[in-house]
Coordinates of C-alpha atoms in Angstrom, one line a residue:
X1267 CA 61.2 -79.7 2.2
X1268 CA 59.9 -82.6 4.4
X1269 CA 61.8 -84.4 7.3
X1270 CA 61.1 -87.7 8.9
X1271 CA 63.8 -89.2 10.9
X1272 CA 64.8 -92.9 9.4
X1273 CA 67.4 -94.1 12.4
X1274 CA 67.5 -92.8 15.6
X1275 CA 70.9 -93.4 16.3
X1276 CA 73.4 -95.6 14.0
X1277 CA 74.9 -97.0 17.4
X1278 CA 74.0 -99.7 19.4
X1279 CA 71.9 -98.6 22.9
X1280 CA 74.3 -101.3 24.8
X1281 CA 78.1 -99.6 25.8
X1282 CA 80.7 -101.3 23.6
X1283 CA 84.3 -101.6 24.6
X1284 CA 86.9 -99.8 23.4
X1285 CA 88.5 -102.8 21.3
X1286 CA 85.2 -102.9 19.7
X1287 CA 85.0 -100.1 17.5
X1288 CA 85.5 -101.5 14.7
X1289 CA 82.5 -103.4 15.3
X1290 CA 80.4 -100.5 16.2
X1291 CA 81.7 -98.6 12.7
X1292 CA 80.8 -101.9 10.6
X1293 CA 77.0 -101.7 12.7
X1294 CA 76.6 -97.7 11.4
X1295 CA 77.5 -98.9 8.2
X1296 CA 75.5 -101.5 8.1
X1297 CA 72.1 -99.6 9.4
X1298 CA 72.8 -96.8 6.6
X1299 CA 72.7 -99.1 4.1
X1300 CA 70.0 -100.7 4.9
X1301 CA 68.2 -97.4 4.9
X1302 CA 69.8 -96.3 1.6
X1303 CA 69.2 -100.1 0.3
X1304 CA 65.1 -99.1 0.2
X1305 CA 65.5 -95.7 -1.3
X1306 CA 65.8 -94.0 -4.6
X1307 CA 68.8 -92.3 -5.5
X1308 CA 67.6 -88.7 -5.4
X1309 CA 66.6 -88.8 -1.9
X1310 CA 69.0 -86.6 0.6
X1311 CA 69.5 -87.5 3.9
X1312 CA 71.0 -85.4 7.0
X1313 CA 73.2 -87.1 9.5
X1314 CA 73.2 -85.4 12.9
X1315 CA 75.8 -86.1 15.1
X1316 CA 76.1 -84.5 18.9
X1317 CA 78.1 -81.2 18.0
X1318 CA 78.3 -82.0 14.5
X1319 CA 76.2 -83.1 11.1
X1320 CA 76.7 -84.0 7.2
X1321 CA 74.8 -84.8 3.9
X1322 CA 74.3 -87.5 2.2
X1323 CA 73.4 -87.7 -1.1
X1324 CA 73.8 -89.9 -4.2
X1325 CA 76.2 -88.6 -6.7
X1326 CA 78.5 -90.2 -10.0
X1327 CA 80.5 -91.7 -7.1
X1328 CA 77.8 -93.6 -5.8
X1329 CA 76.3 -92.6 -1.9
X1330 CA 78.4 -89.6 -0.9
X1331 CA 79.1 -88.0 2.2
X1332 CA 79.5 -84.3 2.2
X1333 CA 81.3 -83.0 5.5
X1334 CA 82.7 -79.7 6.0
X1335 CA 85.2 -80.8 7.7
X1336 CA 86.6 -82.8 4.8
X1337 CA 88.8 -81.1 1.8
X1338 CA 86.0 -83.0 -0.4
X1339 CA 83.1 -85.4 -0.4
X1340 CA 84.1 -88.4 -0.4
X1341 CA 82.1 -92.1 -0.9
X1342 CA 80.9 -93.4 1.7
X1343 CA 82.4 -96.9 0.9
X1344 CA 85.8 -95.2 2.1
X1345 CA 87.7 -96.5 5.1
X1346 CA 86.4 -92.8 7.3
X1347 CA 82.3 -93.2 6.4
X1348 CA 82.5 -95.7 9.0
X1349 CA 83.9 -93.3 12.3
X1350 CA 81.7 -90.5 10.7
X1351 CA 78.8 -92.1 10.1
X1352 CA 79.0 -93.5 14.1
X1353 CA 76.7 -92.2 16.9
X1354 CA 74.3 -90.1 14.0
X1355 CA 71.0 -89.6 13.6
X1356 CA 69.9 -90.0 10.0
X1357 CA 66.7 -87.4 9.0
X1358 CA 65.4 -87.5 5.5
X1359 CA 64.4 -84.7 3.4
X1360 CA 62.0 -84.6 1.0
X1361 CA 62.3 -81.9 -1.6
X1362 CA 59.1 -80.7 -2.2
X1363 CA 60.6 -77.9 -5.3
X1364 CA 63.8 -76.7 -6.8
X1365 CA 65.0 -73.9 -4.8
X1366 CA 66.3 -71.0 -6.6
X1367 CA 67.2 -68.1 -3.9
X1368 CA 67.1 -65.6 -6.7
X1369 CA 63.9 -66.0 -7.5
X1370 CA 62.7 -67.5 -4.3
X1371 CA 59.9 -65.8 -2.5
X1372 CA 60.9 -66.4 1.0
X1373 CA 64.8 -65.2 0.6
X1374 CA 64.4 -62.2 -1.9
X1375 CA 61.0 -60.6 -0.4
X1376 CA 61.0 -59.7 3.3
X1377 CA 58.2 -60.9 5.3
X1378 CA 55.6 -57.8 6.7
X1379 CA 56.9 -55.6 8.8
X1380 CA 59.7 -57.9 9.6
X1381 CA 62.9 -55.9 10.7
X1382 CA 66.1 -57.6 9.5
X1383 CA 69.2 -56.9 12.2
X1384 CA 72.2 -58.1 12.4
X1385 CA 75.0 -58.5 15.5
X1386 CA 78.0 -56.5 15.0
X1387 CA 81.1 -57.9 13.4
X1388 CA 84.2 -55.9 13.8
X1389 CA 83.9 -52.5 12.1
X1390 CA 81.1 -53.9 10.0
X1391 CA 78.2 -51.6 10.7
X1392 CA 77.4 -50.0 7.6
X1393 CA 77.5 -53.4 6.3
X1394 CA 74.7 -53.9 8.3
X1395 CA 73.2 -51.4 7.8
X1396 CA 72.6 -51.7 4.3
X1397 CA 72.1 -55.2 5.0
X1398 CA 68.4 -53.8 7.0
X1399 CA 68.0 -51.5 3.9
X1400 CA 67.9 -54.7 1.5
X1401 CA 65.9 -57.4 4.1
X1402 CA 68.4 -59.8 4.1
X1403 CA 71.7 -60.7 4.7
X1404 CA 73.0 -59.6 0.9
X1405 CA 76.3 -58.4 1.4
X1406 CA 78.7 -60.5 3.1
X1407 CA 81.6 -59.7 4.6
X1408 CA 84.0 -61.8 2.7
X1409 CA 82.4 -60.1 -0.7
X1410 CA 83.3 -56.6 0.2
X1411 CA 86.6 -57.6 1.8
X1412 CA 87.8 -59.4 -1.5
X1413 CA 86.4 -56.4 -3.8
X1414 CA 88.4 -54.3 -1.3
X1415 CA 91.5 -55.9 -1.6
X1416 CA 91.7 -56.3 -5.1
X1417 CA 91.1 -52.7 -5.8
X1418 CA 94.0 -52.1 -2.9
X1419 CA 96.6 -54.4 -5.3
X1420 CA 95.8 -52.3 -8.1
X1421 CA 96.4 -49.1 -6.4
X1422 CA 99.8 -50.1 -5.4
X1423 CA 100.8 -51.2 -8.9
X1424 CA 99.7 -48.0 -10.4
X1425 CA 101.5 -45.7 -7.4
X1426 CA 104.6 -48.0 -8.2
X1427 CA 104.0 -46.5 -11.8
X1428 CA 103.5 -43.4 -11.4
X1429 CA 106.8 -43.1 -9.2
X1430 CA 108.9 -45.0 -11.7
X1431 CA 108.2 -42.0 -13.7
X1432 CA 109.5 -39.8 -11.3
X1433 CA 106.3 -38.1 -9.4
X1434 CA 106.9 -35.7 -6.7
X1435 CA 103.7 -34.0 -6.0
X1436 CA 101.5 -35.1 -4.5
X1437 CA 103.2 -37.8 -2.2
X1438 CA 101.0 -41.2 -2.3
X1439 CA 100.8 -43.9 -0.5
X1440 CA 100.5 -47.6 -1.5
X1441 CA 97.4 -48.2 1.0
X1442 CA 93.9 -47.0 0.6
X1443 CA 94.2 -45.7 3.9
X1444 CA 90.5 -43.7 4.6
X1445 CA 88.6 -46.1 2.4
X1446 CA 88.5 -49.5 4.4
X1447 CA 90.6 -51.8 6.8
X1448 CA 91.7 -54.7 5.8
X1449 CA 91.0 -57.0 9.2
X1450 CA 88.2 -54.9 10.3
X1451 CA 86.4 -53.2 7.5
X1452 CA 86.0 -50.2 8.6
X1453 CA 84.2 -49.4 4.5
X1454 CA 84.0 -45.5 3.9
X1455 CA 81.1 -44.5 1.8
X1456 CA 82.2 -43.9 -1.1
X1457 CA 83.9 -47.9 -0.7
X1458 CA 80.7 -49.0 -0.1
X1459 CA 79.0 -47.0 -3.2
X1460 CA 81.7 -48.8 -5.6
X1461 CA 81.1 -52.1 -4.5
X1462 CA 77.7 -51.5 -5.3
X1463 CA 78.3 -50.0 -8.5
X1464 CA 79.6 -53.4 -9.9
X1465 CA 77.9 -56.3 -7.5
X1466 CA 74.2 -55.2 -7.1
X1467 CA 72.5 -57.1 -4.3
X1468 CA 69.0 -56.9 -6.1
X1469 CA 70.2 -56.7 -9.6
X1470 CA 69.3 -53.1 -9.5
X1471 CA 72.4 -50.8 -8.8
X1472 CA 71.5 -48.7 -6.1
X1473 CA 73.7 -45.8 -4.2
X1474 CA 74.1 -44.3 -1.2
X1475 CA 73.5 -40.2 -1.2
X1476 CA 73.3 -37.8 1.8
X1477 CA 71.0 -36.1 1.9
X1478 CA 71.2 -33.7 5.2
X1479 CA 74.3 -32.1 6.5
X1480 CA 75.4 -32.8 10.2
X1481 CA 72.4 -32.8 12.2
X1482 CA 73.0 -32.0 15.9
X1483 CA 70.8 -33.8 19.2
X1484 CA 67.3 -32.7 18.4
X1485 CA 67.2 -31.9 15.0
X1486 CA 66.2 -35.3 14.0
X1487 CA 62.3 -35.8 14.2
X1488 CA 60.1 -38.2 12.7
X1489 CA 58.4 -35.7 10.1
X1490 CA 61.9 -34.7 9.4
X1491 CA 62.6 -38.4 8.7
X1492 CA 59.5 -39.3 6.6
X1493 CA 60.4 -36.5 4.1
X1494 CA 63.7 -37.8 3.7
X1495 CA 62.0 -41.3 3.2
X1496 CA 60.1 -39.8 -0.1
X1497 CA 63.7 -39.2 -1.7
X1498 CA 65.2 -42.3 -1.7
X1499 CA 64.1 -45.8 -2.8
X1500 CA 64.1 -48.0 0.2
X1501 CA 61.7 -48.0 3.8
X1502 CA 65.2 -47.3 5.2
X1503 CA 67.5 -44.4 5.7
X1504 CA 71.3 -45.2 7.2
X1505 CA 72.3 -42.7 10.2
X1506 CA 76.3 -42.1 10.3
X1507 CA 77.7 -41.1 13.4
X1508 CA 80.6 -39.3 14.3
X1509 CA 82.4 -40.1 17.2
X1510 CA 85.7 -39.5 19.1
X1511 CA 88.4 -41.2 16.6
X1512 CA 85.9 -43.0 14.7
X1513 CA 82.4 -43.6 13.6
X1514 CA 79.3 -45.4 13.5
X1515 CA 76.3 -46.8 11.6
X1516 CA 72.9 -47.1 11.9
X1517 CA 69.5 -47.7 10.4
X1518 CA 66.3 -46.0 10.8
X1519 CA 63.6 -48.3 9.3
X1520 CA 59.8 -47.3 9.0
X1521 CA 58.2 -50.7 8.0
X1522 CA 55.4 -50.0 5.1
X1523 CA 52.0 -48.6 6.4
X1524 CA 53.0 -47.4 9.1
X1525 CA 54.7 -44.1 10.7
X1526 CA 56.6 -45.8 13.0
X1527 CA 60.4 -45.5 13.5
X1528 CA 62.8 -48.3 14.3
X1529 CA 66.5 -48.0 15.3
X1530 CA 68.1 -50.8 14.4
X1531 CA 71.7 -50.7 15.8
X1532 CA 73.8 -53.5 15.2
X1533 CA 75.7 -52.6 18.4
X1534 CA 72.2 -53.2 20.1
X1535 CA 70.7 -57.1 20.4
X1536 CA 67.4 -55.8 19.1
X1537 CA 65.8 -53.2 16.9
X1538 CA 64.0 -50.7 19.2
X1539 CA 61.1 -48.3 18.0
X1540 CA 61.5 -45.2 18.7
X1541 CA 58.8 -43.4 20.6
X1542 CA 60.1 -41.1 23.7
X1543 CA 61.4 -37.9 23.1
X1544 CA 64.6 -39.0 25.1
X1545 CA 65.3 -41.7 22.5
X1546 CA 65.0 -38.9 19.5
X1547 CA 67.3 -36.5 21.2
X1548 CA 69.6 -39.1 21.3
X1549 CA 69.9 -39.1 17.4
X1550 CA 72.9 -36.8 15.4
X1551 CA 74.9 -37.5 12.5
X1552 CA 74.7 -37.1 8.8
X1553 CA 71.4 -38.8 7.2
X1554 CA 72.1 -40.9 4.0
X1555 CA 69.1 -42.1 1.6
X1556 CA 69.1 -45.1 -0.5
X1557 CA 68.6 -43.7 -4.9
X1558 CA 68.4 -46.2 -7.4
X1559 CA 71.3 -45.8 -10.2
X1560 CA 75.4 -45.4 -10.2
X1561 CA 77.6 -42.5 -8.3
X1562 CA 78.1 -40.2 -11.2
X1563 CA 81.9 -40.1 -10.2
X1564 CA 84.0 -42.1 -7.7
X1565 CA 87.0 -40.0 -6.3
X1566 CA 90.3 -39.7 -7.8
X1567 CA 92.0 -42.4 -5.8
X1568 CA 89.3 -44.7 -6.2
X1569 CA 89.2 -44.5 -10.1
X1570 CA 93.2 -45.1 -10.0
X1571 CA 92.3 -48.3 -8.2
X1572 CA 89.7 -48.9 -10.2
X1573 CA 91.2 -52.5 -12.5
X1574 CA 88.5 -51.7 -14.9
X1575 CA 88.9 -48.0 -15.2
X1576 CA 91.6 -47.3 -18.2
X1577 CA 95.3 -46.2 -16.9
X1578 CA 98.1 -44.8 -18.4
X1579 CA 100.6 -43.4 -15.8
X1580 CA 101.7 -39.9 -17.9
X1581 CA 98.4 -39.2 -19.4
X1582 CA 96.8 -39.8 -15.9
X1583 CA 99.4 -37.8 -14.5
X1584 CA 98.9 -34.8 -16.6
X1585 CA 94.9 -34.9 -16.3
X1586 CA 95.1 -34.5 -12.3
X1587 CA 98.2 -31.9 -12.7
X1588 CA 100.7 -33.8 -11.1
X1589 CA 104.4 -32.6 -10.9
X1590 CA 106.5 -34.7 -12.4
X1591 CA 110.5 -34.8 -12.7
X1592 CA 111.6 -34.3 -16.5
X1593 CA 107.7 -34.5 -17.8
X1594 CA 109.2 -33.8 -21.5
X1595 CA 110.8 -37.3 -21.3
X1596 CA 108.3 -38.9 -19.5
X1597 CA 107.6 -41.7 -21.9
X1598 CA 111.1 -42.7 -22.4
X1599 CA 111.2 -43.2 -18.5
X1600 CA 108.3 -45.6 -18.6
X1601 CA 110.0 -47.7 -20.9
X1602 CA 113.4 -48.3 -19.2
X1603 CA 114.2 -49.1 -15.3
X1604 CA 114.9 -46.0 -13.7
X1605 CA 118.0 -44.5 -12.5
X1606 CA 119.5 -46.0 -8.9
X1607 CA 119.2 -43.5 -6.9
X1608 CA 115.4 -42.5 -7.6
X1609 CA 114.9 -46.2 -7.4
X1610 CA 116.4 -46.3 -4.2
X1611 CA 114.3 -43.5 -2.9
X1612 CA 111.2 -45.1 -4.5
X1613 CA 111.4 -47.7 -2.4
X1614 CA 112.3 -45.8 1.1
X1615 CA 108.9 -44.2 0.2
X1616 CA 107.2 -47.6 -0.3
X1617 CA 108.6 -49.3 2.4
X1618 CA 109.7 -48.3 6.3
X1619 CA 113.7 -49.4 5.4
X1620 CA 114.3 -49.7 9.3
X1621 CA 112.7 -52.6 9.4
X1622 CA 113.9 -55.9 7.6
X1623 CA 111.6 -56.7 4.4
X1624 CA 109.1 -59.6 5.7
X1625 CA 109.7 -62.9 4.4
X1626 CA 107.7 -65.7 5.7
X1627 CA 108.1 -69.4 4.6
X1628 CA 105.1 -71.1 3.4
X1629 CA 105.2 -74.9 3.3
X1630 CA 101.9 -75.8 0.7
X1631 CA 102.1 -79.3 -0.2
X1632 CA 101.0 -78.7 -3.3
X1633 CA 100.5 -75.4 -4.9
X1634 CA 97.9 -76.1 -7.1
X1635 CA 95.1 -77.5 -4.3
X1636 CA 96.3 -74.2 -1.5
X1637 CA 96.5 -71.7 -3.9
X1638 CA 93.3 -70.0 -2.0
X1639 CA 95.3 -70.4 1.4
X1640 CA 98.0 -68.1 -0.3
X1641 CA 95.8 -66.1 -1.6
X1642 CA 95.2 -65.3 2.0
X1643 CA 98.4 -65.0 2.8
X1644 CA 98.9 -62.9 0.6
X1645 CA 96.5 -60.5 1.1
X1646 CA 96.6 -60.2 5.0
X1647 CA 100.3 -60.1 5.5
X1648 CA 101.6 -58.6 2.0
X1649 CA 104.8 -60.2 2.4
X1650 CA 108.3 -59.0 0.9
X1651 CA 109.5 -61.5 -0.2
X1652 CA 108.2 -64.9 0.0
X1653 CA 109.2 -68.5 -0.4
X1654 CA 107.1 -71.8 -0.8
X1655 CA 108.3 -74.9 -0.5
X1656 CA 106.8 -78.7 -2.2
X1657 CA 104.8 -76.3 -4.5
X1658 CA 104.6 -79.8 -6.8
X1659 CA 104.5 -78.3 -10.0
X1660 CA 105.8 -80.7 -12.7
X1661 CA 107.2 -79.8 -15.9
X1662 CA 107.7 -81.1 -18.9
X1663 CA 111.8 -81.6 -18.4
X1664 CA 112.9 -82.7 -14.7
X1665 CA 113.2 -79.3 -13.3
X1666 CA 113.3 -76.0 -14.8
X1667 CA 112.9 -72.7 -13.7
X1668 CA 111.2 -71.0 -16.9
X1669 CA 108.1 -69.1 -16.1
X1670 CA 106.5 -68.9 -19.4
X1671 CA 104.8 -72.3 -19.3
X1672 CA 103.7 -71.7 -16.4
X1673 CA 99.5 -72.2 -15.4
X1674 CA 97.8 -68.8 -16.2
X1675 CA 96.3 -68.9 -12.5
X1676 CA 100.0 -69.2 -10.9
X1677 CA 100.5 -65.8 -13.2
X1678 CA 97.0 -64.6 -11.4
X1679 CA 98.0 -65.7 -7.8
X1680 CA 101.5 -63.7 -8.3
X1681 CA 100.8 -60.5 -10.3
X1682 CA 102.2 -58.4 -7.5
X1683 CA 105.6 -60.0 -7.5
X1684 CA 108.5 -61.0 -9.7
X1685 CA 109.1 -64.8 -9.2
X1686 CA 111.5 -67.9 -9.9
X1687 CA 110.6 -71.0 -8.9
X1688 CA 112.5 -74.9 -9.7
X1689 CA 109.7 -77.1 -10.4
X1690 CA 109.5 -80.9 -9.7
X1691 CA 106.3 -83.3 -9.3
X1692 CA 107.6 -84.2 -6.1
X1693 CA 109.2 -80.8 -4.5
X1694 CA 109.8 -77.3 -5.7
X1695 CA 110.4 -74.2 -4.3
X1696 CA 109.2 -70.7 -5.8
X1697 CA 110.8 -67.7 -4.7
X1698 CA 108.5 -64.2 -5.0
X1699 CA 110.0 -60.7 -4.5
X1700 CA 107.5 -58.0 -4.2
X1701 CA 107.3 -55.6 -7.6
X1702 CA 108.4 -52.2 -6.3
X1703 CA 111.3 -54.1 -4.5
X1704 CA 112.4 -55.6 -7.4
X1705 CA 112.1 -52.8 -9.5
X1706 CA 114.6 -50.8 -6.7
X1707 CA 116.7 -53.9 -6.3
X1708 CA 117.1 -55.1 -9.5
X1709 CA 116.8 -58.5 -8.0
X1710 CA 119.0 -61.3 -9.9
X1711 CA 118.9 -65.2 -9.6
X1712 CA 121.5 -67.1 -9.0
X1713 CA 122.8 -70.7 -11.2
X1714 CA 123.3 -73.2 -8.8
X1715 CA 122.1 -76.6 -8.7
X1716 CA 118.6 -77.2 -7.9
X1717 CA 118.9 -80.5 -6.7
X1718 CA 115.7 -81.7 -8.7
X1719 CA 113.7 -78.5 -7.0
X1720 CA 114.8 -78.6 -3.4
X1721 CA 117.0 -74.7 -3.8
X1722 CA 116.8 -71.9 -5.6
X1723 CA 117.8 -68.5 -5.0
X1724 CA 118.5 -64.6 -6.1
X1725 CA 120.2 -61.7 -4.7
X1726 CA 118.9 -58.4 -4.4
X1727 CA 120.4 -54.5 -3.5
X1728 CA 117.6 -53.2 -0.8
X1729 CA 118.2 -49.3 -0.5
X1730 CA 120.2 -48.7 2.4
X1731 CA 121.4 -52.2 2.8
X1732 CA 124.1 -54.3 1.6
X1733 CA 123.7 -57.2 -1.2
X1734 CA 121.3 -59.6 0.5
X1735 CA 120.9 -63.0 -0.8
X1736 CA 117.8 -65.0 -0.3
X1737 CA 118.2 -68.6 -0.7
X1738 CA 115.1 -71.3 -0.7
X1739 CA 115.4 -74.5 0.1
X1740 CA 113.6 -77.6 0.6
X1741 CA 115.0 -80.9 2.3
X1742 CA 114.4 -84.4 1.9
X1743 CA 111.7 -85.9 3.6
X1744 CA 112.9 -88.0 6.5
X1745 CA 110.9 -90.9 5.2
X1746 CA 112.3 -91.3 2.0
X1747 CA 115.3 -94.0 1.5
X1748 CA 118.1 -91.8 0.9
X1749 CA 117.6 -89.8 3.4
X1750 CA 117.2 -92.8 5.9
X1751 CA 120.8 -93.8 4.6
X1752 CA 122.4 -90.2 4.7
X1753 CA 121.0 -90.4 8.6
X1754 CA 122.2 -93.5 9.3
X1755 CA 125.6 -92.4 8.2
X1756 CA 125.8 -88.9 9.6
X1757 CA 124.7 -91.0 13.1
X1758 CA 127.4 -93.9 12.6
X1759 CA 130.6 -93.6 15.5
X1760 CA 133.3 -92.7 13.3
X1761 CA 136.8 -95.0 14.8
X1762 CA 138.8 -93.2 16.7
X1763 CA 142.5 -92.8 15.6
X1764 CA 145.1 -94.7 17.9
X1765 CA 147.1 -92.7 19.4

């Protein structure tokens, strides 16, 4: 594209008072229409301000502003265009082709010898790594993370299985503890080889493969390199690095035609060639090449996480040769709760029982338009139990607490918890109990009046504890008239009796 500035600046150069903003909104206004006034429709236009800038393009709406510090675009004939659009300097673009970054030559084909490198992020590195290996920034952060934790949801839903049918060896965990870290990354290999099994970067799937064992200072020289080169598909090779409680990621990048070596360390704020024998002594670790086509076979715990890998708990307990209490009986067990007492040790397995259960409150205003915000909730605390309040899910009676009609994506948002909710357009709570609680706890709701989806609740038998009852509840607004009144009258002096 093209730019060509059209307004300098949408303010007046004179100072205006601080009464007369309005009129210095309704002048902004006025110069972007005039602009927009002698233009087609399909042109875009970029509004700069000091520490900030926006689109503007034309849309079903009419002239729209997109800011990504709005929920949405919105017109620019709202009230707010006017207080945005102050103090900006307006740039055209001119669109000189359709850009398509999967096919686009500058984005999908690295320039000549260009080195990409990228700044660490958390425990990132072999993200960036592989990032060098492809030219580009093509996996993110968010991507991996979000393949991550679905694959960790999984996991815990099958353990929870396999323990309902009474497992004893080998113990397991509900965490992919080895395989990533949830706030840092921190992706194992084999983590990073099953992402790329399913999301490709390049459309072709591609692995990672060692290809030395643990190579000690000295060991690693440049011809040593370049053969290693000829086995995999990529100008790169990624260096992993042991170190004292954890480890570390490089790339070693020879860009074509040449013999030249790069270390490109996202710990480092450049790539730096390597050319002193100093700087190649410095090298050890374990050499991986880049091979086109899939790992033949994940690991075991991996494939149990796997939600596209088939799973039936027995028959997946008898492949691996687990030991299992009463196997003869085993899918009898599956179909019924089991007995309290292995439910109760289930659960002091799954959970540290010294601790309360977590149970935040999440006030959403509106389920439906924050469902990605408790998503996130979701996965970075894994709460216990959890309640949200003015969830605003209307139904088709004035409250009701049946799930069955309920949006398949509220289904989607919850499938790790057994929930209740009272619905109303206006309120509603939903109370969520996580699965291998409620499958100790037996957890059981409670009839009571939900006073048109303001309270709900349930009690539950947590192992080691007494009968703990959870109640949700959600007040009255302040502003709303008979609340006002029931203030008014809590806050009225009472007479005093004569004595």
């Amino acid at each position: 594209h093209s730019v060509t500035t059209v307004i300098q600046n949408t303010t007046p150069t004179t100072r205006v008072a601080q009464h007369d903003q309005h009129e210095l909104t309704s002048t902004a206004l006025r110069a972007v229409h005039t602009v927009l006034s002698q233009d087609t429709t399909s042109a875009v236009y970029l509004c700069r301000q000091p520490h900030h800038a926006m689109a503007l393009r034309y849309t079903e709406q009419g002239w729209t502003i997109f800011d990504s510090l709005s929920n949405a675009p919105y017109p620019i004939t709202k009230g707010r265009a006017g207080p945005a659009l102050s103090n900006c300097k307006i740039d055209k673009l001119t669109l000189t082709a359709h850009h398509d970054a999967q096919s686009c030559t500058i984005c999908t084909v690295p320039k000549p010898n260009h080195i990409h490198h990228e700044q660490q992020d958390r425990q990132m590195c072999l993200l960036h790594a592989m990032n060098t290996a492809f030219g580009r920034h093509a996996i993110t952060p968010n991507s991996i993370l979000s393949h991550c934790r679905a694959l960790s949801r999984t996991y815990a839903a099958r353990v929870d299985e396999l323990y309902a049918l009474g497992l004893v060896t080998p113990s397991l965990t509900r965490t992919l503890t080895g395989f990533f870290n949830d706030h840092t990354g921190y992706f194992s290999i084999a983590m990073l080889n099953h992402y790329l099994h399913y999301y490709p970067p390049t459309g072709q799937v591609i692995r990672l493969e060692s290809a030395t064992d643990l190579m000690t200072h000295g060991s690693i020289t440049a011809d040593a390199l370049d053969h290693l080169l000829s086995m995999g598909c990529k100008r790169t090779l990624i260096l992993h690095i042991q170190r004292t409680n954890t480890s570390h990621a490089v790339a070693l990048h020879s860009p074509e035609g040449t013999r030249q070596w790069w270390l490109v360390d996202s710990e480092s704020p450049k790539p730096r060639l390597l050319h002193t024998d100093t700087e190649w002594q410095a090298l050890h670790g374990v050499v991986y090449v880049l091979k086109a086509g899939r790992v033949r076979e994940h690991p075991k715990t991996l494939q149990l996480a796997d939600p596209q890998h088939p799973f039936n708990a027995a028959v997946f307990a008898q492949a691996n040769n687990y030991i299992m209490r009463n196997p003869g009986r085993q899918e009898e067990q599956h179909q019924r709760p089991a007995p309290t007492a292995q439910r109760e040790r289930v659960v002091a397995r799954q959970m540290d029982c010294q601790h309360a259960p977590t149970q935040p409150t999440f006030n959403v205003r509106g389920l439906n338009k924050a469902r990605q915000d408790v998503r996130g909730v979701i996965d970075k605390w894994q709460p216990d139990i959890l309640v949200l309040t003015e969830t605003k899910i209307s139904a088709t009676t004035k409250t009701c607490t049946n799930n069955q009609d309920a949006p398949p994506w509220m289904h989607s948002l919850l499938r790790d918890y057994e929930w209740w909710q009272a619905r109303h357009y206006q309120a509603g709570v939903l109370l969520a109990i996580k699965k291998h609680i409620a499958v100790a706890g037996t957890p059981t709701q409670l009839a009571c009046d939900s006073h048109t989806g303001r309270l709900l609740a349930a009690q539950i038998k947590l192992p080691r504890s007494t009968l703990v009852t959870v109640v949700a509840g959600y007040w009255p607004a302040g502003s709303e008239p008979d609340t006002l009144h029931r203030s008014a009258e809590r806050h009225r002096p009472h007479p005093q009796p004569h004595r």
